[in-house]
Structures are given as C-alpha cells and as structure tokens.
Amino acid sequence: MKPCEIKKDIYWVGAVDWNVRNFHGHTYSTQRGTTYNAYLIVDEKITLVDTVYGPFSNEMIARIREIVSPEKIDYIIVNHVETDHSGALPDIVKACKKAKLYGTTKCREGLYKHYYGEWHFQPVKTGDTLKLGKRTLSFLEAPMIHWPDSMFTYCPEEELLLPNDAFGQHYATSERFDDEVGQAELMDEAAKYYGNILWPLSSLILKKIEEVQNSKLSIRMIAPSHGIIWRKDPAKILNSYVSWAKNETKPKVVVAYETMWGATQTMARMIVDGITDTGTSVKLFDLAQSDRTEVIKEMLDAKGFIIGSSTHNNGMLVAVAGFLDFLKGLKPKNRIGAAFGSYGWAGGAIKSIEGTLKEAGVEIIQPGLGIQYVPDDVELKKCYEYGVNFAKQIGKE
Ligand code: FEO
C-alpha cells in the first residue's frame, strides 16, 4: 500500500493491522482490527509525527522511503509513549541519526523506561512551537488523555490537528477518510473506543475540548493515531466527544446477566419484554457469551443498567463480577440501575450487584428482584412489571 497524501506534502505513512483482535491485553476486543497512523510532513524540515507498533516498523519505513530517504528526517514528534505509537522509534532513530525528538517531559521519561536509548530529545510544553518552513507545529499538552505524557500537535497553516489517540477508532480499512466509509460503522467504532478507553477521563476531555475551542483554533482536519481521518466533518467527532464526556444519555436500557441453569435468563427475557412494551429502547446481553467491549459501547449512551446473576457462593457469577469490576473503572455518571437474579436458598447475588453498581456511581432506583429457583407464571409477570417500572423511570426524550 502506497503512502496516502492527506494534504499537500503531508502523508499518512502508518500501517493497517487487519488481524489484531485484542488490545491493551484483553481489555478491548478489536473485532475490526486497527491502524497505527504516522504522518510525514515534507517541508524545509522533514518531520515525522508519531510512529507505529514495533512489528510494523519496516512497513512504515518502506512507506517513508517512497517519499524521502528516512535519513533526511529532521524532527520526530512523539505525541504519546505507548508502544503502539512508539514501537518503531528505535528503528527509525537508527535510520535517521540526526533526527531530533519532540515531546513532553513525561514523554522523555516514558520513552527512556521503554527503550533505554539516549536520544536527542527536546521537551516541549503547551504553547511551544516548531517552525518547519512554510508550516509551524504548535504543541498542546494533554495529560491523562490518556497517559501522563500525551500531547496534541496542531499545524495552523493546514488547520490540522494531530491528537494521537483522541478521536481515534480501532478500525482497519483500506480507506483513510471519514467520507469514504460507512458512517454507522465509523461512529460505532468511535463510540466503542471512547466507552472502553476514554470514558473515565471524561472531565479532562471536556476541559481539553473547551481549551481548544477557547483558543479559537481553526480545525479543518483531525488526523488521529488510530483509524480514519476526519476531513469531511471533524465537528461530528468533536460534538460526539462533548456529548459522551458530559455523560449525556438516551432513554435506553442495557440488561446484562449471567445464568447458571437458565432461570436468571428467563427472568432477563421477561424484564426485556416489559421494557420493550413501554416503547423504550433496550439491549440484552448474556455476559458469559458476549463481547464485553460491545456491551460497554451500548452502555455509553444508555440511561439505565439492569444487571442480573444467579447466586453462587452467596455472590454473583464470575462473568458478571468481572464485567462490573471493569464498568466500575469506567466511572459512568448520571445512570440508574437495578439488579435481579434467581437463587436457591440463601441468595446474595443481588446485594453484591447493587453494591458494585453503587461503587460504580450508578443510582439504584428500585429494590432488587430475586426469585427462588425457577419462576412460575406469577413470578414471570413480576419480572415483566419490573421491566415496565424501570422503563417508566427512564423517561422519554
Ligand atoms: Fe495510548 Fe494508541 O495508544
């Protein structure tokens, strides 16, 4: 695949990872793969912005070579230390010994602790600029979006924002731009990325977007380090980030459960029937069978979470426990919840679920619904009404 010229003399020289299916360990399932985006700016000073994951280093260098000899690179901007963007640095630094690296002080510390190389590194902070010739690069620190070292780079002459991970998607495609792919698929991946990685950082993200808006930067293109480039409608992703960061929700419920012998599943289906009959949008997931990354994406804009589990060892089943632990780390806000499940004798799952939902910041709005062993017709009706009552408290937009 050839480099892609995204603006005059600015090239995508990254790599498409079609086959990766797990990211950040197994915390994120990348069912559509991903890309590692690196950008080469050809000006009086030749500048590489970010690199790629180490195993794709040769691919990136070959792409650069189609434009200029890598030895000619003057500057390398390191917006982020994480290895999916810095893994190719040792190779590219070897190929262009004169290149000077630019990044935050935390970036320098982080790079050293990854690669132990003594590189020519210039720390930069918000407001610092670097003249390339016709173009200038301006730096904006973005700590904890999503690592302490994270930084955005902006080119005013091109009205181009290079924000690294922010506004990205784990989405492998032969296309490079937002107007070349299906919008539903694109926004699905952008929401999945926000929900599973950035959600807990929402207050920082909101402040950073306000900072960018207050500084009146004109942005015509956003070129993140994963997925497609926003050139047709960068406002679309900016507005979506504002909405997600504000924890805005829809009248929608996610019902997620795990079952031992089917009784909790039967309850879940009746609860969903009740919610559905009120006209409220609902999604149902068996957590033992579902892709957690997808469930979290559905929760990102859902007002209500109803979580169910059979009781096991006086607590909840392990898939539910693992899921809620992950959800707790995402720190959702402005959500309501409830718990249900079948039990044999002592019970305990509902109390455990409610406790963890509260720790996650979810408001429990109705008493848990526990049913002994297998629900009879009267109890099934209770499940249905449980769903109806919950949905009534969601309200309508
Ligand atoms: Fe924070 Fe794509 O790495």
CSV table of C-alpha atoms and ligand atoms in Angstrom, one decimal:
chain,number,residue,atom,x,y,z
A,1,MET,CA,0.0,0.0,0.0
A,2,LYS,CA,1.4,3.4,-1.0
A,3,PRO,CA,1.6,6.4,1.4
A,4,CYS,CA,-1.6,8.5,1.3
A,5,GLU,CA,-1.2,12.2,0.8
A,6,ILE,CA,-3.7,13.7,3.3
A,7,LYS,CA,-2.8,17.3,2.5
A,8,LYS,CA,-0.3,18.8,0.0
A,9,ASP,CA,3.1,17.3,1.1
A,10,ILE,CA,1.6,15.7,4.2
A,11,TYR,CA,1.4,11.9,4.0
A,12,TRP,CA,-0.1,9.0,6.0
A,13,VAL,CA,2.8,6.6,6.4
A,14,GLY,CA,1.3,4.3,9.0
A,15,ALA,CA,0.2,0.7,9.0
A,16,VAL,CA,-3.1,-1.3,8.9
A,17,ASP,CA,-3.3,-4.1,11.4
A,18,TRP,CA,-6.1,-6.2,10.0
A,19,ASN,CA,-5.8,-9.1,12.3
A,20,VAL,CA,-5.4,-7.8,15.8
A,21,ARG,CA,-8.4,-8.9,17.9
A,22,ASN,CA,-7.3,-7.9,21.4
A,23,PHE,CA,-5.9,-4.6,22.6
A,24,HIS,CA,-4.5,-3.4,25.9
A,25,GLY,CA,-4.1,-7.0,26.9
A,26,HIS,CA,-7.6,-8.4,26.7
A,27,THR,CA,-9.4,-5.3,27.9
A,28,TYR,CA,-10.6,-4.3,24.4
A,29,SER,CA,-11.7,-6.6,21.6
A,30,THR,CA,-10.8,-5.1,18.2
A,31,GLN,CA,-13.2,-7.0,16.0
A,32,ARG,CA,-12.4,-4.7,13.1
A,33,GLY,CA,-8.7,-4.6,13.6
A,34,THR,CA,-6.9,-1.3,13.9
A,35,THR,CA,-4.4,1.1,12.3
A,36,TYR,CA,-1.4,2.8,13.6
A,37,ASN,CA,-1.2,6.2,12.0
A,38,ALA,CA,2.1,8.0,11.4
A,39,TYR,CA,2.3,11.2,9.4
A,40,LEU,CA,5.2,12.6,7.4
A,41,ILE,CA,5.3,16.4,6.7
A,42,VAL,CA,7.6,17.4,3.9
A,43,ASP,CA,8.7,21.0,4.4
A,44,GLU,CA,12.1,22.6,4.7
A,45,LYS,CA,12.4,20.5,7.8
A,46,ILE,CA,11.1,17.0,7.2
A,47,THR,CA,9.0,15.9,10.2
A,48,LEU,CA,7.5,12.6,11.2
A,49,VAL,CA,4.6,12.8,13.6
A,50,ASP,CA,4.3,9.6,15.7
A,51,THR,CA,5.4,6.1,14.5
A,52,VAL,CA,3.7,2.7,14.5
A,53,TYR,CA,3.7,-0.5,16.6
A,54,GLY,CA,7.1,-2.2,16.5
A,55,PRO,CA,6.2,-5.2,14.3
A,56,PHE,CA,5.1,-2.7,11.6
A,57,SER,CA,8.3,-0.7,11.7
A,58,ASN,CA,9.6,-1.9,8.4
A,59,GLU,CA,6.3,-1.2,6.7
A,60,MET,CA,6.4,2.4,7.9
A,61,ILE,CA,10.0,2.9,6.9
A,62,ALA,CA,9.3,1.5,3.4
A,63,ARG,CA,6.4,3.9,3.1
A,64,ILE,CA,8.6,6.8,4.2
A,65,ARG,CA,11.2,5.7,1.7
A,66,GLU,CA,8.7,6.1,-1.2
A,67,ILE,CA,8.6,9.8,-0.4
A,68,VAL,CA,12.0,10.7,1.1
A,69,SER,CA,15.0,8.9,2.3
A,70,PRO,CA,14.5,8.3,6.1
A,71,GLU,CA,17.9,9.7,6.8
A,72,LYS,CA,16.5,13.1,5.8
A,73,ILE,CA,14.0,13.3,8.6
A,74,ASP,CA,14.9,16.3,10.8
A,75,TYR,CA,12.2,16.1,13.5
A,76,ILE,CA,10.1,13.3,15.1
A,77,ILE,CA,7.1,14.4,17.1
A,78,VAL,CA,6.3,11.9,19.8
A,79,ASN,CA,2.8,12.7,20.9
A,80,HIS,CA,2.5,9.6,23.1
A,81,VAL,CA,4.8,7.0,24.6
A,82,GLU,CA,2.5,3.9,24.4
A,83,THR,CA,4.2,1.2,22.3
A,84,ASP,CA,1.6,1.1,19.6
A,85,HIS,CA,2.8,4.5,18.6
A,86,SER,CA,6.4,4.5,19.7
A,87,GLY,CA,7.4,0.9,19.0
A,88,ALA,CA,9.1,1.8,15.7
A,89,LEU,CA,11.1,4.6,17.2
A,90,PRO,CA,14.3,2.6,17.9
A,91,ASP,CA,14.4,1.6,14.2
A,92,ILE,CA,13.6,5.0,12.8
A,93,VAL,CA,16.0,6.7,15.1
A,94,LYS,CA,18.7,4.3,13.8
A,95,ALA,CA,17.7,5.1,10.2
A,96,CYS,CA,17.9,8.9,10.7
A,97,LYS,CA,20.6,9.6,13.3
A,98,LYS,CA,20.3,13.4,13.0
A,99,ALA,CA,16.5,13.4,13.9
A,100,LYS,CA,15.6,15.4,17.0
A,101,LEU,CA,12.6,14.1,19.0
A,102,TYR,CA,10.0,16.4,20.5
A,103,GLY,CA,7.5,15.5,23.2
A,104,THR,CA,6.5,16.3,26.8
A,105,THR,CA,8.9,15.8,29.7
A,106,LYS,CA,6.8,12.8,30.8
A,107,CYS,CA,7.2,11.5,27.3
A,108,ARG,CA,11.0,11.6,27.6
A,109,GLU,CA,10.8,9.8,30.9
A,110,GLY,CA,8.4,7.2,29.5
A,111,LEU,CA,10.5,6.6,26.3
A,112,TYR,CA,13.6,6.0,28.4
A,113,LYS,CA,11.7,3.5,30.6
A,114,HIS,CA,10.6,1.7,27.4
A,115,TYR,CA,13.7,1.7,25.2
A,116,TYR,CA,16.6,2.8,27.4
A,117,GLY,CA,18.0,4.8,24.4
A,118,GLU,CA,19.9,8.1,24.7
A,119,TRP,CA,18.1,10.0,22.1
A,120,HIS,CA,18.3,13.7,21.1
A,121,PHE,CA,15.1,14.8,22.8
A,122,GLN,CA,13.7,18.3,23.2
A,123,PRO,CA,11.0,18.6,25.8
A,124,VAL,CA,8.1,20.9,24.9
A,125,LYS,CA,5.1,22.3,26.7
A,126,THR,CA,1.7,23.9,25.8
A,127,GLY,CA,2.3,26.9,23.5
A,128,ASP,CA,5.7,25.9,22.3
A,129,THR,CA,6.1,26.0,18.5
A,130,LEU,CA,8.4,24.5,16.0
A,131,LYS,CA,9.0,26.1,12.6
A,132,LEU,CA,9.3,23.6,9.7
A,133,GLY,CA,9.5,26.1,6.8
A,134,LYS,CA,6.2,27.1,5.4
A,135,ARG,CA,4.5,25.4,8.3
A,136,THR,CA,4.6,25.6,12.0
A,137,LEU,CA,3.8,23.0,14.6
A,138,SER,CA,2.2,24.1,17.9
A,139,PHE,CA,2.1,21.8,20.9
A,140,LEU,CA,-0.7,21.3,23.4
A,141,GLU,CA,-0.1,19.0,26.4
A,142,ALA,CA,-3.0,16.6,27.1
A,143,PRO,CA,-2.0,14.8,30.3
A,144,MET,CA,-4.1,11.7,31.0
A,145,ILE,CA,-5.8,11.8,27.6
A,146,HIS,CA,-4.9,9.1,28.1
A,147,TRP,CA,-1.4,8.8,29.6
A,148,PRO,CA,0.6,11.4,31.6
A,149,ASP,CA,2.8,12.0,28.5
A,150,SER,CA,0.0,12.6,26.0
A,151,MET,CA,0.2,15.6,23.7
A,152,PHE,CA,-1.7,17.1,20.7
A,153,THR,CA,0.2,18.7,17.8
A,154,TYR,CA,-1.5,21.4,15.7
A,155,CYS,CA,-0.5,22.9,12.4
A,156,PRO,CA,-2.2,26.3,11.9
A,157,GLU,CA,-1.3,26.7,8.2
A,158,GLU,CA,-3.0,23.4,7.4
A,159,GLU,CA,-5.7,23.8,10.1
A,160,LEU,CA,-4.7,20.2,11.0
A,161,LEU,CA,-5.0,18.7,14.5
A,162,LEU,CA,-2.8,15.6,15.2
A,163,PRO,CA,-4.2,14.5,18.6
A,164,ASN,CA,-2.8,11.0,18.7
A,165,ASP,CA,-5.2,8.6,20.5
A,166,ALA,CA,-8.0,11.1,20.9
A,167,PHE,CA,-10.8,10.9,18.3
A,168,GLY,CA,-9.4,7.5,17.1
A,169,GLN,CA,-11.1,4.3,16.3
A,170,HIS,CA,-9.9,0.7,16.2
A,171,TYR,CA,-11.0,0.2,12.7
A,172,ALA,CA,-8.8,-1.4,9.9
A,173,THR,CA,-9.8,-0.2,6.5
A,174,SER,CA,-8.4,0.3,3.0
A,175,GLU,CA,-9.9,3.8,3.2
A,176,ARG,CA,-8.3,6.7,5.1
A,177,PHE,CA,-11.0,9.3,5.4
A,178,ASP,CA,-14.4,9.7,7.1
A,179,ASP,CA,-16.2,10.4,3.8
A,180,GLU,CA,-15.0,7.1,2.4
A,181,VAL,CA,-16.5,4.7,4.9
A,182,GLY,CA,-20.0,3.9,6.3
A,183,GLN,CA,-21.0,6.4,8.9
A,184,ALA,CA,-22.8,3.9,11.2
A,185,GLU,CA,-19.8,1.6,11.3
A,186,LEU,CA,-17.4,4.5,11.8
A,187,MET,CA,-19.4,6.0,14.7
A,188,ASP,CA,-19.9,2.6,16.2
A,189,GLU,CA,-16.1,2.1,16.4
A,190,ALA,CA,-15.6,5.7,17.7
A,191,ALA,CA,-18.1,5.1,20.5
A,192,LYS,CA,-16.6,1.7,21.3
A,193,TYR,CA,-13.2,3.4,21.6
A,194,TYR,CA,-14.5,6.2,23.8
A,195,GLY,CA,-16.5,4.0,26.1
A,196,ASN,CA,-13.8,1.4,26.7
A,197,ILE,CA,-10.8,3.6,26.9
A,198,LEU,CA,-11.7,7.3,27.5
A,199,TRP,CA,-14.9,7.2,29.5
A,200,PRO,CA,-13.2,7.5,32.9
A,201,LEU,CA,-11.3,10.6,31.6
A,202,SER,CA,-14.4,12.4,30.6
A,203,SER,CA,-14.0,15.5,32.8
A,204,LEU,CA,-10.4,16.0,31.5
A,205,ILE,CA,-11.6,15.5,27.9
A,206,LEU,CA,-14.3,18.1,28.3
A,207,LYS,CA,-11.8,20.6,29.7
A,208,LYS,CA,-9.4,19.9,26.9
A,209,ILE,CA,-12.1,20.4,24.2
A,210,GLU,CA,-13.1,23.7,25.9
A,211,GLU,CA,-9.4,24.7,25.9
A,212,VAL,CA,-9.2,24.0,22.2
A,213,GLN,CA,-12.4,25.8,21.4
A,214,ASN,CA,-11.5,28.8,23.6
A,215,SER,CA,-8.1,29.1,21.8
A,216,LYS,CA,-10.1,29.5,18.6
A,217,LEU,CA,-8.0,27.0,16.7
A,218,SER,CA,-9.5,26.5,13.3
A,219,ILE,CA,-9.7,22.8,12.7
A,220,ARG,CA,-10.5,21.5,9.2
A,221,MET,CA,-8.9,18.1,9.6
A,222,ILE,CA,-8.4,15.8,12.6
A,223,ALA,CA,-5.8,13.0,12.0
A,224,PRO,CA,-5.8,10.7,15.0
A,225,SER,CA,-3.3,7.8,15.5
A,226,HIS,CA,-5.9,5.1,15.0
A,227,GLY,CA,-8.5,4.6,12.3
A,228,ILE,CA,-9.8,7.0,9.8
A,229,ILE,CA,-9.0,10.7,9.4
A,230,TRP,CA,-11.8,13.2,9.9
A,231,ARG,CA,-11.7,15.6,6.9
A,232,LYS,CA,-15.3,15.9,5.8
A,233,ASP,CA,-16.9,16.6,9.2
A,234,PRO,CA,-14.4,17.0,12.1
A,235,ALA,CA,-17.2,18.7,14.1
A,236,LYS,CA,-19.1,15.4,14.1
A,237,ILE,CA,-16.5,13.6,16.3
A,238,LEU,CA,-15.8,16.8,18.4
A,239,ASN,CA,-19.6,17.1,19.2
A,240,SER,CA,-19.8,13.3,19.9
A,241,TYR,CA,-16.9,13.6,22.3
A,242,VAL,CA,-18.6,16.5,24.1
A,243,SER,CA,-21.8,14.5,24.4
A,244,TRP,CA,-20.0,11.4,25.7
A,245,ALA,CA,-17.8,13.4,28.0
A,246,LYS,CA,-20.9,15.1,29.5
A,247,ASN,CA,-22.4,11.6,30.1
A,248,GLU,CA,-25.4,12.5,28.0
A,249,THR,CA,-27.8,9.6,27.7
A,250,LYS,CA,-30.7,8.3,25.7
A,251,PRO,CA,-33.9,6.7,27.1
A,252,LYS,CA,-32.3,3.3,26.6
A,253,VAL,CA,-31.7,0.3,28.9
A,254,VAL,CA,-28.9,-2.3,28.8
A,255,VAL,CA,-29.9,-5.6,30.5
A,256,ALA,CA,-26.9,-7.8,31.1
A,257,TYR,CA,-26.8,-11.1,33.0
A,258,GLU,CA,-25.2,-14.4,33.6
A,259,THR,CA,-27.2,-17.6,34.3
A,260,MET,CA,-26.4,-21.0,35.8
A,261,TRP,CA,-29.3,-23.2,34.7
A,262,GLY,CA,-31.5,-20.7,32.7
A,263,ALA,CA,-33.8,-19.2,35.4
A,264,THR,CA,-32.0,-15.9,35.5
A,265,GLN,CA,-32.0,-15.9,31.7
A,266,THR,CA,-35.8,-16.4,31.7
A,267,MET,CA,-36.2,-13.5,34.1
A,268,ALA,CA,-33.9,-11.3,31.9
A,269,ARG,CA,-36.1,-12.0,28.8
A,270,MET,CA,-39.3,-11.1,30.7
A,271,ILE,CA,-37.8,-7.9,32.0
A,272,VAL,CA,-36.7,-7.0,28.5
A,273,ASP,CA,-40.3,-7.8,27.2
A,274,GLY,CA,-41.7,-5.4,29.8
A,275,ILE,CA,-39.2,-2.6,28.8
A,276,THR,CA,-39.9,-3.2,25.1
A,277,ASP,CA,-43.7,-2.9,25.6
A,278,THR,CA,-43.2,0.6,27.0
A,279,GLY,CA,-41.5,1.7,23.8
A,280,THR,CA,-38.2,2.1,25.5
A,281,SER,CA,-35.1,1.0,23.6
A,282,VAL,CA,-33.3,-2.0,25.3
A,283,LYS,CA,-30.4,-4.3,24.6
A,284,LEU,CA,-30.0,-7.7,26.2
A,285,PHE,CA,-26.6,-9.4,26.7
A,286,ASP,CA,-25.6,-12.7,28.3
A,287,LEU,CA,-22.3,-11.7,29.7
A,288,ALA,CA,-20.8,-15.2,29.6
A,289,GLN,CA,-21.3,-15.2,25.8
A,290,SER,CA,-21.0,-11.5,24.8
A,291,ASP,CA,-18.1,-9.3,23.7
A,292,ARG,CA,-17.6,-7.0,26.7
A,293,THR,CA,-16.3,-4.2,24.5
A,294,GLU,CA,-19.6,-4.2,22.7
A,295,VAL,CA,-21.7,-4.2,25.9
A,296,ILE,CA,-19.7,-1.2,27.2
A,297,LYS,CA,-20.3,0.6,23.9
A,298,GLU,CA,-24.0,0.1,24.3
A,299,MET,CA,-23.9,1.4,27.9
A,300,LEU,CA,-22.1,4.6,26.8
A,301,ASP,CA,-25.4,6.3,25.9
A,302,ALA,CA,-27.8,4.2,27.9
A,303,LYS,CA,-29.6,5.8,30.9
A,304,GLY,CA,-30.3,2.5,32.6
A,305,PHE,CA,-28.4,-0.6,33.5
A,306,ILE,CA,-30.2,-3.7,34.8
A,307,ILE,CA,-27.7,-6.4,35.9
A,308,GLY,CA,-28.7,-10.0,36.7
A,309,SER,CA,-26.9,-13.1,38.1
A,310,SER,CA,-27.8,-16.4,39.6
A,311,THR,CA,-26.5,-16.6,43.2
A,312,HIS,CA,-23.3,-18.7,43.5
A,313,ASN,CA,-21.3,-18.9,46.8
A,314,ASN,CA,-23.6,-16.2,48.2
A,315,GLY,CA,-22.5,-13.8,45.5
A,316,MET,CA,-22.7,-13.2,41.8
A,317,LEU,CA,-21.3,-15.4,39.0
A,318,VAL,CA,-17.8,-14.7,37.7
A,319,ALA,CA,-18.6,-13.1,34.3
A,320,VAL,CA,-20.9,-10.6,36.0
A,321,ALA,CA,-18.3,-9.9,38.7
A,322,GLY,CA,-15.5,-9.3,36.1
A,323,PHE,CA,-17.8,-7.2,34.0
A,324,LEU,CA,-18.9,-4.9,36.9
A,325,ASP,CA,-15.3,-4.5,38.0
A,326,PHE,CA,-14.5,-3.2,34.6
A,327,LEU,CA,-17.5,-1.0,34.5
A,328,LYS,CA,-16.6,0.5,37.9
A,329,GLY,CA,-13.2,1.6,36.4
A,330,LEU,CA,-15.0,3.4,33.6
A,331,LYS,CA,-16.8,5.7,36.2
A,332,PRO,CA,-20.1,6.2,34.4
A,333,LYS,CA,-22.2,9.2,35.6
A,334,ASN,CA,-25.8,10.1,35.5
A,335,ARG,CA,-27.1,6.5,35.3
A,336,ILE,CA,-29.8,4.5,37.1
A,337,GLY,CA,-29.7,0.8,37.8
A,338,ALA,CA,-31.3,-2.3,39.3
A,339,ALA,CA,-30.4,-5.9,40.0
A,340,PHE,CA,-32.2,-9.3,39.6
A,341,GLY,CA,-31.5,-13.0,39.7
A,342,SER,CA,-32.5,-16.5,40.7
A,343,TYR,CA,-31.3,-18.1,43.9
A,344,GLY,CA,-31.6,-21.5,45.6
A,345,TRP,CA,-31.7,-20.9,49.3
A,346,ALA,CA,-29.6,-18.0,50.9
A,347,GLY,CA,-29.3,-15.6,47.9
A,348,GLY,CA,-26.6,-12.9,47.8
A,349,ALA,CA,-26.1,-12.0,44.1
A,350,ILE,CA,-28.5,-9.1,44.1
A,351,LYS,CA,-26.8,-7.5,47.2
A,352,SER,CA,-23.4,-7.9,45.6
A,353,ILE,CA,-24.5,-6.5,42.2
A,354,GLU,CA,-26.2,-3.5,43.9
A,355,GLY,CA,-23.1,-2.8,46.0
A,356,THR,CA,-20.8,-2.8,42.9
A,357,LEU,CA,-23.2,-0.7,40.9
A,358,LYS,CA,-23.3,1.9,43.7
A,359,GLU,CA,-19.5,1.8,43.8
A,360,ALA,CA,-19.5,2.5,40.1
A,361,GLY,CA,-21.6,5.6,40.7
A,362,VAL,CA,-24.9,4.1,39.5
A,363,GLU,CA,-28.1,5.1,41.4
A,364,ILE,CA,-30.2,2.0,42.4
A,365,ILE,CA,-33.8,3.1,41.7
A,366,GLN,CA,-35.8,0.0,42.6
A,367,PRO,CA,-35.4,-2.9,45.0
A,368,GLY,CA,-33.7,-6.0,43.5
A,369,LEU,CA,-35.9,-8.8,42.1
A,370,GLY,CA,-34.9,-12.2,43.5
A,371,ILE,CA,-36.8,-15.4,42.6
A,372,GLN,CA,-36.2,-18.8,44.2
A,373,TYR,CA,-35.2,-21.5,41.7
A,374,VAL,CA,-37.4,-21.3,38.6
A,375,PRO,CA,-40.0,-18.5,38.1
A,376,ASP,CA,-43.7,-19.6,37.9
A,377,ASP,CA,-46.3,-17.6,35.9
A,378,VAL,CA,-46.9,-15.1,38.7
A,379,GLU,CA,-43.2,-14.5,39.1
A,380,LEU,CA,-42.8,-14.1,35.4
A,381,LYS,CA,-45.4,-11.4,35.5
A,382,LYS,CA,-43.4,-9.8,38.3
A,383,CYS,CA,-40.3,-9.8,36.0
A,384,TYR,CA,-42.3,-8.2,33.2
A,385,GLU,CA,-43.6,-5.5,35.6
A,386,TYR,CA,-40.1,-5.0,36.9
A,387,GLY,CA,-39.0,-4.0,33.4
A,388,VAL,CA,-42.1,-1.8,32.8
A,389,ASN,CA,-41.5,0.1,36.1
A,390,PHE,CA,-37.8,0.6,35.4
A,391,ALA,CA,-38.5,1.9,31.9
A,392,LYS,CA,-41.1,4.3,33.2
A,393,GLN,CA,-38.4,5.9,35.3
A,394,ILE,CA,-36.2,6.4,32.3
A,395,GLY,CA,-38.5,8.9,30.7
A,396,LYS,CA,-38.7,9.8,27.1
A,397,GLU,CA,-36.5,12.2,25.1
B,1,FEO,FE1,-2.4,5.1,24.0
B,1,FEO,FE2,-3.0,4.0,20.8
B,1,FEO,O1,-2.0,4.2,22.4
